[in-house]
Coordinates of C-alpha atoms and ligand atoms in Angstrom, one line a residue:
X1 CA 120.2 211.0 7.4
X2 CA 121.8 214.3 7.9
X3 CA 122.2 216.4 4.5
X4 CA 123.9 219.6 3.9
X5 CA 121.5 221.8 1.8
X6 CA 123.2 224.3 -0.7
X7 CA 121.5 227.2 -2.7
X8 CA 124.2 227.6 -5.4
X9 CA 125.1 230.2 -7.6
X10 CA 125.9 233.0 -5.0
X11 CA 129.3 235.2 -5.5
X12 CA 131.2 234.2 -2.3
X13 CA 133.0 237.4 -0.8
X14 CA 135.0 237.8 2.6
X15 CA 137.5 236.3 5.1
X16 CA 137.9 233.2 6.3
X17 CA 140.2 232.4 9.2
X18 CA 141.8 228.9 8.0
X19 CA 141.9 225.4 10.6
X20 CA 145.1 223.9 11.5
X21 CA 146.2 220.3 9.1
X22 CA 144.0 217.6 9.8
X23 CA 146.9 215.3 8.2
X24 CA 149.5 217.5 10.9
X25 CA 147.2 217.2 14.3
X26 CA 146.7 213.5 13.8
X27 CA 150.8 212.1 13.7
X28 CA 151.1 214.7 15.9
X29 CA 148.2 213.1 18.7
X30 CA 150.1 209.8 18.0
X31 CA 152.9 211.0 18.8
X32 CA 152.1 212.5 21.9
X33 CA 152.2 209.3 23.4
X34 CA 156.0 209.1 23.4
X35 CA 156.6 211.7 25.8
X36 CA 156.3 210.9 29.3
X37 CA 154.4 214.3 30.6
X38 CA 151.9 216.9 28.8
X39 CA 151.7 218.1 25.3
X40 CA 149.8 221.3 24.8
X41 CA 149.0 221.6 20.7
X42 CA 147.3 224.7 19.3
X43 CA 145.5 225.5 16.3
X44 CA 143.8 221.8 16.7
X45 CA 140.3 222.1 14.2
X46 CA 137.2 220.3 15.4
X47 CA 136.8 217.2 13.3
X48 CA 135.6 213.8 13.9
X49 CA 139.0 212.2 12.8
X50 CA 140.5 214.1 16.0
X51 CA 137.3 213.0 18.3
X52 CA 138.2 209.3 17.0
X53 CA 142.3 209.7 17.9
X54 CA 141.3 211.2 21.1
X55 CA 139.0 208.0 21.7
X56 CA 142.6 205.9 21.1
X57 CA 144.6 208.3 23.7
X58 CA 142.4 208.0 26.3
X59 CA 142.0 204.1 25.9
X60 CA 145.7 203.8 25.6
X61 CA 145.8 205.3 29.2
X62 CA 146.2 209.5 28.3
X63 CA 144.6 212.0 29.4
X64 CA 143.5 214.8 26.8
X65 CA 141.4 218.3 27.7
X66 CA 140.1 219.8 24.4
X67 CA 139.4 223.7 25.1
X68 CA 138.5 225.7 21.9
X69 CA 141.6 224.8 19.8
X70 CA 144.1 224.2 22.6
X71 CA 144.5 220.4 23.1
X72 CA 146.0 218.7 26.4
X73 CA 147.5 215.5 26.4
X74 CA 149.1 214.4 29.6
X75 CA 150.8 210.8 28.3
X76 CA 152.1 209.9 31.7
X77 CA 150.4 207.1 32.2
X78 CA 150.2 205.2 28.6
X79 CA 149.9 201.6 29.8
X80 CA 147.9 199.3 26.9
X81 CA 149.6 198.5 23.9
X82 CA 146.5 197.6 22.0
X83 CA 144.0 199.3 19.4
X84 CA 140.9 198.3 19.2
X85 CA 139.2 197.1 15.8
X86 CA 136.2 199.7 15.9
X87 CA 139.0 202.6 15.6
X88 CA 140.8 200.8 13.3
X89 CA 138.2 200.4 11.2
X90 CA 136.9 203.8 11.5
X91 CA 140.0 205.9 10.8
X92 CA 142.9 204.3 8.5
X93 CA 145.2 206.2 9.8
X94 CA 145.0 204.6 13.0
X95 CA 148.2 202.6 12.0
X96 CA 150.2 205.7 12.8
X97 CA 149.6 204.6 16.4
X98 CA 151.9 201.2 15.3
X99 CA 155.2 203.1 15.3
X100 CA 154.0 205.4 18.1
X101 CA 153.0 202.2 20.7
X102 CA 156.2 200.0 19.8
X103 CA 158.5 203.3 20.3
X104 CA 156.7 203.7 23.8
X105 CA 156.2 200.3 25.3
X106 CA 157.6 198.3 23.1
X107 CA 155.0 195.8 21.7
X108 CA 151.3 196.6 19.8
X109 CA 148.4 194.7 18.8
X110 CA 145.8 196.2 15.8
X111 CA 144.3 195.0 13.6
X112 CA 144.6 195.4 9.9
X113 CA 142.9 198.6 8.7
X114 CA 142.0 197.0 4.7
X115 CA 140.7 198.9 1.8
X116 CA 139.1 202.3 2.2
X117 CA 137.0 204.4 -0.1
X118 CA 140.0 205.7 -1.8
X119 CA 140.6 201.8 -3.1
X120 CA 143.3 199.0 -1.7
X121 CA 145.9 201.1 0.6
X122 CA 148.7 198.4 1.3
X123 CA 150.7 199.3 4.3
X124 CA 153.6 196.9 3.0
X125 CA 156.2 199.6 3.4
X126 CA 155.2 200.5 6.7
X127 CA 156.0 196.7 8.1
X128 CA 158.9 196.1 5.8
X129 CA 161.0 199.5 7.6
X130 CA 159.5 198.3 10.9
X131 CA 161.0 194.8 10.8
X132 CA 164.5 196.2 9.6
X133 CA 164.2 198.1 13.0
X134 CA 163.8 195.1 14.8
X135 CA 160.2 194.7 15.0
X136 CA 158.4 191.4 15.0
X137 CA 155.3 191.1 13.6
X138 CA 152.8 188.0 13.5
X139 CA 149.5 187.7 12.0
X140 CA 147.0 186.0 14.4
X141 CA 142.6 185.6 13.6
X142 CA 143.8 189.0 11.9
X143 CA 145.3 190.5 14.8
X144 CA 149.1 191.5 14.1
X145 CA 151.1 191.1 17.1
X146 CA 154.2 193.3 17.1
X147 CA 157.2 192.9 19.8
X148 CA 160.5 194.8 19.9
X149 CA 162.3 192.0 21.5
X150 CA 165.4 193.6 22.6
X151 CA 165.4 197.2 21.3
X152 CA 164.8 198.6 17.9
X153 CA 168.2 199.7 16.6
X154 CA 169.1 202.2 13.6
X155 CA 169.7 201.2 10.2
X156 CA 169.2 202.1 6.7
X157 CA 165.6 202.2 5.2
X158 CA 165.0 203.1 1.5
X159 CA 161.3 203.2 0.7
X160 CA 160.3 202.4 -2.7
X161 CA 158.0 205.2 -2.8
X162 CA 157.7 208.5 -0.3
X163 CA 154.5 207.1 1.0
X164 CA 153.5 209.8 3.9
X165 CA 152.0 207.3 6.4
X166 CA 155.0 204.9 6.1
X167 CA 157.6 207.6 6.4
X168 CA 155.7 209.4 9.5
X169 CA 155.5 205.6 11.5
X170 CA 159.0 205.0 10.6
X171 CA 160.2 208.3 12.0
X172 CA 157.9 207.5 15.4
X173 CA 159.1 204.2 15.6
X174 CA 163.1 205.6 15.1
X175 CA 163.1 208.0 17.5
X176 CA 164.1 206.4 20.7
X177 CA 165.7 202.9 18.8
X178 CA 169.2 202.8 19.2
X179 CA 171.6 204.9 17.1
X180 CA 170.8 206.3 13.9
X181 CA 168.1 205.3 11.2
X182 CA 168.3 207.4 7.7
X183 CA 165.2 207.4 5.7
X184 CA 165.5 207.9 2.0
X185 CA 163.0 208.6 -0.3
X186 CA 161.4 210.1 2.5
X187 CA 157.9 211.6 1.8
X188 CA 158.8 215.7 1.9
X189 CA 155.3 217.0 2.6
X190 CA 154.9 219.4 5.3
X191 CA 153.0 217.7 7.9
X192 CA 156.1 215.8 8.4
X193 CA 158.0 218.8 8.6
X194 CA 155.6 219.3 11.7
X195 CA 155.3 216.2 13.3
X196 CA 159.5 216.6 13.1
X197 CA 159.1 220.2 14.9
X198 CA 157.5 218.8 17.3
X199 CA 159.1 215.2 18.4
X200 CA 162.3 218.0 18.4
X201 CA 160.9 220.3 20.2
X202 CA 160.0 217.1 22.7
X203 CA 163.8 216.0 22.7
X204 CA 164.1 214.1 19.6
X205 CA 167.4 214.4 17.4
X206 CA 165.6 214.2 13.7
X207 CA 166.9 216.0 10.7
X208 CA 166.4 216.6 7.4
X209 CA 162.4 216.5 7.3
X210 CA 160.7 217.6 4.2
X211 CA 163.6 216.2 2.1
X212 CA 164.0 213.3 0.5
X213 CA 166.2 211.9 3.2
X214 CA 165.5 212.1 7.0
X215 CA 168.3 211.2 10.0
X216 CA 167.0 210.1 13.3
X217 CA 169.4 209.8 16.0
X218 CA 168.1 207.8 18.6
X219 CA 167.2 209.4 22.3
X220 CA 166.4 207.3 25.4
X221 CA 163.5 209.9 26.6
X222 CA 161.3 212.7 25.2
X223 CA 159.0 215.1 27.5
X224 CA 156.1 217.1 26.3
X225 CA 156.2 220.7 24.9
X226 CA 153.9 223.2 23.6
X227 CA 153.4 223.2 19.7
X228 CA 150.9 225.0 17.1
X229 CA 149.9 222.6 14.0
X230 CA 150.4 224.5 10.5
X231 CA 147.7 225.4 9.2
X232 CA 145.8 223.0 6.5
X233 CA 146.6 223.3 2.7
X234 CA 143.8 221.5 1.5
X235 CA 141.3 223.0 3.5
X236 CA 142.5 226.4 1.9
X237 CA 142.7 225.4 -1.6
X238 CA 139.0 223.9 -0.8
X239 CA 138.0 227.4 -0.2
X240 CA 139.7 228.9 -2.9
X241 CA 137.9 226.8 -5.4
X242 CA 134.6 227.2 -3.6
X243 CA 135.8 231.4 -4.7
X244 CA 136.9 230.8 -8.2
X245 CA 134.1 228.8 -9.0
X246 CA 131.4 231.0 -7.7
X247 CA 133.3 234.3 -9.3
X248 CA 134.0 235.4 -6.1
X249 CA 136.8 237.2 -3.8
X250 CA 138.4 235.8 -1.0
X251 CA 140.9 236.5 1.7
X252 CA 142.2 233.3 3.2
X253 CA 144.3 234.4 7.1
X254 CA 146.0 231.7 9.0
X255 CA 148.1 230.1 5.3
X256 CA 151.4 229.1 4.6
X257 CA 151.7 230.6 1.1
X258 CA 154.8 228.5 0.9
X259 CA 153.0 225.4 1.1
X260 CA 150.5 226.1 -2.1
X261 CA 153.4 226.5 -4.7
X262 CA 152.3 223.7 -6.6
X263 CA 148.2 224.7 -6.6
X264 CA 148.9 228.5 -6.9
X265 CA 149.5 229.0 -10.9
X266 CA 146.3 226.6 -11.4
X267 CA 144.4 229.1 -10.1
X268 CA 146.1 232.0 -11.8
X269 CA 145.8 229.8 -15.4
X270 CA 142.4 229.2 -15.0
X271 CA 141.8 233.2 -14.4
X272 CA 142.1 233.8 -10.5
X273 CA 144.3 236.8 -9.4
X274 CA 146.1 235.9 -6.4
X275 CA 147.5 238.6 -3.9
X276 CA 149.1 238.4 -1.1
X277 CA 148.6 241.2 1.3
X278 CA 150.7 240.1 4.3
X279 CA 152.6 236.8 5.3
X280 CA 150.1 234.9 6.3
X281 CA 147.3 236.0 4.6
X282 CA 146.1 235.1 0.8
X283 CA 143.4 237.1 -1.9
X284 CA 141.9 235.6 -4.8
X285 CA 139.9 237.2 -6.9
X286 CA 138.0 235.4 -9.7
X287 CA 136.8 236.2 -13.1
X288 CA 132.8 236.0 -13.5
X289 CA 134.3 233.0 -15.9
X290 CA 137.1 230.6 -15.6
X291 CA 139.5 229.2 -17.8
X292 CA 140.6 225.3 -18.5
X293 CA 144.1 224.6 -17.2
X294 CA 146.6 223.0 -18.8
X295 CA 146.8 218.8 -17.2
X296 CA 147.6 218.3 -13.3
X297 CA 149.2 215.7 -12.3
X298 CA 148.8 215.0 -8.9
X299 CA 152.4 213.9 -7.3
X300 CA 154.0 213.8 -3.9
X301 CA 154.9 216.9 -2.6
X302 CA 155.7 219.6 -3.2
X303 CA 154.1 217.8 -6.7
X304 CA 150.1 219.3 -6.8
X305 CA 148.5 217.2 -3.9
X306 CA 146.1 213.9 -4.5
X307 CA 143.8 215.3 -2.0
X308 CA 143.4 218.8 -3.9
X309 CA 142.2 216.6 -7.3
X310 CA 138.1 216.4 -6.4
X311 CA 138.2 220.3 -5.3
X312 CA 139.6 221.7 -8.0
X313 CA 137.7 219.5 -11.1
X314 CA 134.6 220.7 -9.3
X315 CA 136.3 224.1 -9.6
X316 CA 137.0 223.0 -13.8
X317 CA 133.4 221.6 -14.1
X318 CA 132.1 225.7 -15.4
X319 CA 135.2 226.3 -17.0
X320 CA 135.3 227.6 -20.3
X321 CA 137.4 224.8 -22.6
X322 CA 139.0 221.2 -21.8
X323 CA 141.0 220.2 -18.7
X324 CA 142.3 217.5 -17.9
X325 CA 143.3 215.7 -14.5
X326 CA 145.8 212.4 -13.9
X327 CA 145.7 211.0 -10.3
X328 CA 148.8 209.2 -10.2
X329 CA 148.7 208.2 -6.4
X330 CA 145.2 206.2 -5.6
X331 CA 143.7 203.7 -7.6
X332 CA 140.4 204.7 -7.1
X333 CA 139.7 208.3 -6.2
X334 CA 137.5 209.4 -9.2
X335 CA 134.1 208.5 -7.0
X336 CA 133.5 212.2 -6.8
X337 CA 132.9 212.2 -10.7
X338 CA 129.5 209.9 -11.1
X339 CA 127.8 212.5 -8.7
X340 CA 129.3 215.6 -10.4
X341 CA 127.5 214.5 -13.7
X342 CA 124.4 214.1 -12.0
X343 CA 125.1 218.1 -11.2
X344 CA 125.4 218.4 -15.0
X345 CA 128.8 218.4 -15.2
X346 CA 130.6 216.9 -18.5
X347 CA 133.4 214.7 -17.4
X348 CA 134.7 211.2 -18.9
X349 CA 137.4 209.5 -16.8
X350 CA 139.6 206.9 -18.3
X351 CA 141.9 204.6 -15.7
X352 CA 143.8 207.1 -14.1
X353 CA 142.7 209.9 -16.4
X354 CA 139.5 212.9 -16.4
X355 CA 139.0 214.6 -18.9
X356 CA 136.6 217.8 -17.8
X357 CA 135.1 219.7 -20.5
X358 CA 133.8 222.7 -19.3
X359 CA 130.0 223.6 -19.0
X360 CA 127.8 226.2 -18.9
X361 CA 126.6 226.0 -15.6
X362 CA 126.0 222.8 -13.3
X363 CA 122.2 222.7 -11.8
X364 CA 121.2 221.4 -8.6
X365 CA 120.0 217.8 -8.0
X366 CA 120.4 214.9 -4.6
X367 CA 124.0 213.7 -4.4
X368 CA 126.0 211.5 -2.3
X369 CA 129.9 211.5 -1.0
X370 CA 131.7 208.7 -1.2
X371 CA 135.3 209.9 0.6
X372 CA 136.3 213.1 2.1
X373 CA 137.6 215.1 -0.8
X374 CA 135.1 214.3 -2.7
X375 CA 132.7 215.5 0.1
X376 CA 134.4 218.8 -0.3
X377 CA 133.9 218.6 -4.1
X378 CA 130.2 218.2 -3.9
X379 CA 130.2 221.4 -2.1
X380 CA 131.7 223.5 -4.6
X381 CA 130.0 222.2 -7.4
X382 CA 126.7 222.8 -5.1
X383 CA 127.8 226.5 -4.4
X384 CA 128.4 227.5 -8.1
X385 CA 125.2 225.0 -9.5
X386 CA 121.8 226.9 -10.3
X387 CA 119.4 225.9 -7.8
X388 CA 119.2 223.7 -4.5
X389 CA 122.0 220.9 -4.1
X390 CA 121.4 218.3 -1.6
X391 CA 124.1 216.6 0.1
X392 CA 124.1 213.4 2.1
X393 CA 127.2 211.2 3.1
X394 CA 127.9 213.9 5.5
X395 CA 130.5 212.1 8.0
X396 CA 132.9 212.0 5.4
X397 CA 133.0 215.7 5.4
X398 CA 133.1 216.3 9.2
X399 CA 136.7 214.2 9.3
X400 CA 138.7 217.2 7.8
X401 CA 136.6 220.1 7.3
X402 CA 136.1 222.2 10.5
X403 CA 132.3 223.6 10.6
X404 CA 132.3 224.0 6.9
X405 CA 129.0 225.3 6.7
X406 CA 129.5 228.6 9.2
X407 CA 132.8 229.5 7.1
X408 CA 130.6 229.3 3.9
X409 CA 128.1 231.0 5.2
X410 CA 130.1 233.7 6.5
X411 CA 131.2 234.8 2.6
X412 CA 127.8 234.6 1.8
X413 CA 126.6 231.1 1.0
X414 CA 123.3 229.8 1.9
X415 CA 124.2 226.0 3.3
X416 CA 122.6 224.2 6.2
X417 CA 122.8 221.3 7.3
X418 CA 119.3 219.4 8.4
Ligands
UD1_501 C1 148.4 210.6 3.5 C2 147.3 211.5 3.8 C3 146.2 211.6 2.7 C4 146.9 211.8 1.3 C5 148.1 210.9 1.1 C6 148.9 211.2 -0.1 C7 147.2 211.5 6.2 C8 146.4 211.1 7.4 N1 146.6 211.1 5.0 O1 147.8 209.3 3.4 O2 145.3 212.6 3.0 O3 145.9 211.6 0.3 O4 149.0 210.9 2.2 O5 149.3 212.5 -0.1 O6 148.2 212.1 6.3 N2 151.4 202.8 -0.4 C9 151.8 201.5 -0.5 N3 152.3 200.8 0.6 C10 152.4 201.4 1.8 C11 152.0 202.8 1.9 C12 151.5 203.4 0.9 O7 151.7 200.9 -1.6 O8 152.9 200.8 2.7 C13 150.8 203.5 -1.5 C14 149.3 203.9 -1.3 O9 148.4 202.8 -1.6 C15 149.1 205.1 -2.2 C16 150.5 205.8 -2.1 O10 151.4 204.8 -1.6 O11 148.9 204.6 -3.5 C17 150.6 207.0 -1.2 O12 150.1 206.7 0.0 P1 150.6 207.4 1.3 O13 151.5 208.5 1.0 O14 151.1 206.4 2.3 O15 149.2 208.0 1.9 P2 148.7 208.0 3.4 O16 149.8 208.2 4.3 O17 147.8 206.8 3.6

């Protein structure tokens, strides 16, 4: 079983040049299949999550070219209408492929994606907006069957929360239906903004992403483009915990500042001095000890994200004081904490609530991720803990985190993977 083997307590110092949004790329890849010709995307990272959506495309009939971070989809010839279970099953978000294959060729067939490590993820808003489009959907030996019928025409769709994945397959499954479908309580986050840049930038008439309510005129056709995916927030707020919690100083290229409003003054409370020495580039400096913060909630954007919670209570674990963390959008994402404590962290969690009281230092000992995030979490601990942390669970990792290792090591931490 391949493990990532940490050294800890090393200051991390340098640059690190940030990977585009996993959670950007992948809508994005879906979406490619609307347009009948060739999408060139840039800034694509390497993760398994894009290798598995590249798996769909070319079994749904495309044809991709992956060359450093420049990927090709020619979508010409998309001619099956099905996803098989084995992708399902590996990748959740898979069912972004339901609005993208019923907007394209009218019917799909997939099978229900279940429970994940992060605990039940219903995708009840996702089918109720479809079937006010039109869509028909039938449950067969857990096969859902969906058919347009006659067309999928606009209308009005209020979801009860801004759930990301429903609002991004309503939005794919919109954008050719006939006349005009208004979203509201869209989700505002901004991959969305993206994936809107794009299906624009192919010929769709969408506007209003990133705010709470999203018009999408209908167009009979969209052709490819050329596009570059932001770059990925939680991959730099990963890094700037794996800084803060090591004492160390790092310059982050490649951000969108804009996009970390809601992380940036956690940093800052907890000690961090954040400078920003041109418009796409970031500095953090920490102090040789950090600070509790005052609670995070996590919230839908631009609330402080879900996926930031694991990284930055590693981050808390050696902070000086009491923090405390409520995840208010998954059930079950505190999997993270049982394998912090066996780092020597102190942290009690109560329903949707950690408390983290700060320790002197964590120490080094075998651990295991459950769930990406919490992948990313073991790592930081591991970087700041007193002797060797060894990490297993390691595919979790590799589905948003762009040769993690090499960046790490780069700033000057001693991680390998054997
Ligand atoms: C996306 C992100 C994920 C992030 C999450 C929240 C991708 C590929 N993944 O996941 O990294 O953690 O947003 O920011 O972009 N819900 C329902 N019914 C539905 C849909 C969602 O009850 O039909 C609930 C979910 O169970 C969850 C909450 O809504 O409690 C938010 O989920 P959602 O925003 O849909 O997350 P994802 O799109 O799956």
């Amino acid at each position: 079983m391949p493990k990532l083997i940490i050294e800890g307590n090393r200051c991390l110092r340098g640059e690190i040049n940030l990977q585009g949004a996993k959670n950007s790329i992948l809508p994005i890849l879906a979406a490619a299949i609307l347009c009948e010709g060739e999408s060139v995307i840039h800034n694509c990272p390497r993760l398994s999550d894009v290798d598995t959506t590249i798996k769909i495309l070319n079994y749904l009939g495309c044809k991709v070219k992956f060359e450093g971070s420049d990927l090709t989809i020619d979508a010409r010839n998309v001619d099956r209408d099905e996803i098989p279970g084995e992708f399902m099953r590996k990748m959740r978000s898979s069912i972004i492929f339901l609005g993208a294959l019923v907007s394209r060729l009218g019917s799909a067939k997939f099978s229900l994606p279940g429970g994940c490590e992060l605990g039940p993820r219903p995708i009840d808003m996702h089918f109720s907006g479809m079937r006010q489009l039109g869509l028909t959907l039938k449950e067969k030996h857990g096969v859902i069957e969906c058919n347009v019928g006659r067309g999928l025409v606009g209308c009005n769709i209020a979801l009860s929360f801004p759930s990301v994945g429903a609002t991004e397959n309503l939005i794919l499954a919109a954008v050719k239906a006939k006349g005009t479908t208004t979203i509201t309580n869209a989700a505002r986050e901004p991959e969305i903004q993206d994936l809107a840049k794009y299906l624009n930038s192919c010929g769709a008439k969408i506007r209003g992403a990133g705010e709470g309510t999203i018009y999408i005129d209908g167009v009979e056709k969209l052709t490819g483009t050329e596009h570059t995916v932001i770059p990925d927030r939680i991959v730099a707020i990963t890094y700037m915990a794996a800084a803060a919690a090591t004492s160390g100083e790092l310059q982050l290229n490649n951000v969108n500042v804009g996009h970390l409003s809601s992380v940036i003054p956690i940093f800052e409370e907890s000690g961090g001095i954040i400078d920003f020495p041109n418009k796409n580039s970031l500095i953090i400096r920490a102090p040789s000890r950090l600070i509790s913060t005052k609670i995070i909630r996590t919230m839908p954007y631009p609330g402080f994200p879900t996926d930031a919670q694991a990284p930055i209570m590693a981050m808390l674990c050696t902070a000086d004081g009491t923090s405390v963390i409520v995840e208010n959008i998954f059930e079950s994402r505190y999997k993270h904490v049982g394998e912090l404590l066996r780092l020597g962290a102190d942290i009690s969690v109560e329903g949707r609530t950690a408390v983290i009281e700060g320790v002197k230092r964590l120490s080094g000992a075998e651990v295991k991720a459950a769930d990406l995030r919490g992948a990313a979490a073991l790592v930081i601990a591991g970087l700041c803990a007193e002797g060797v942390t060894k990490i297993s669970g390691l595919s979790h990792i590799d589905r948003g985190y762009d040769d993690i290792e090499g960046n790490l090591c780069k700033i000057g931490a001693y991680i390998k993977r054997i």
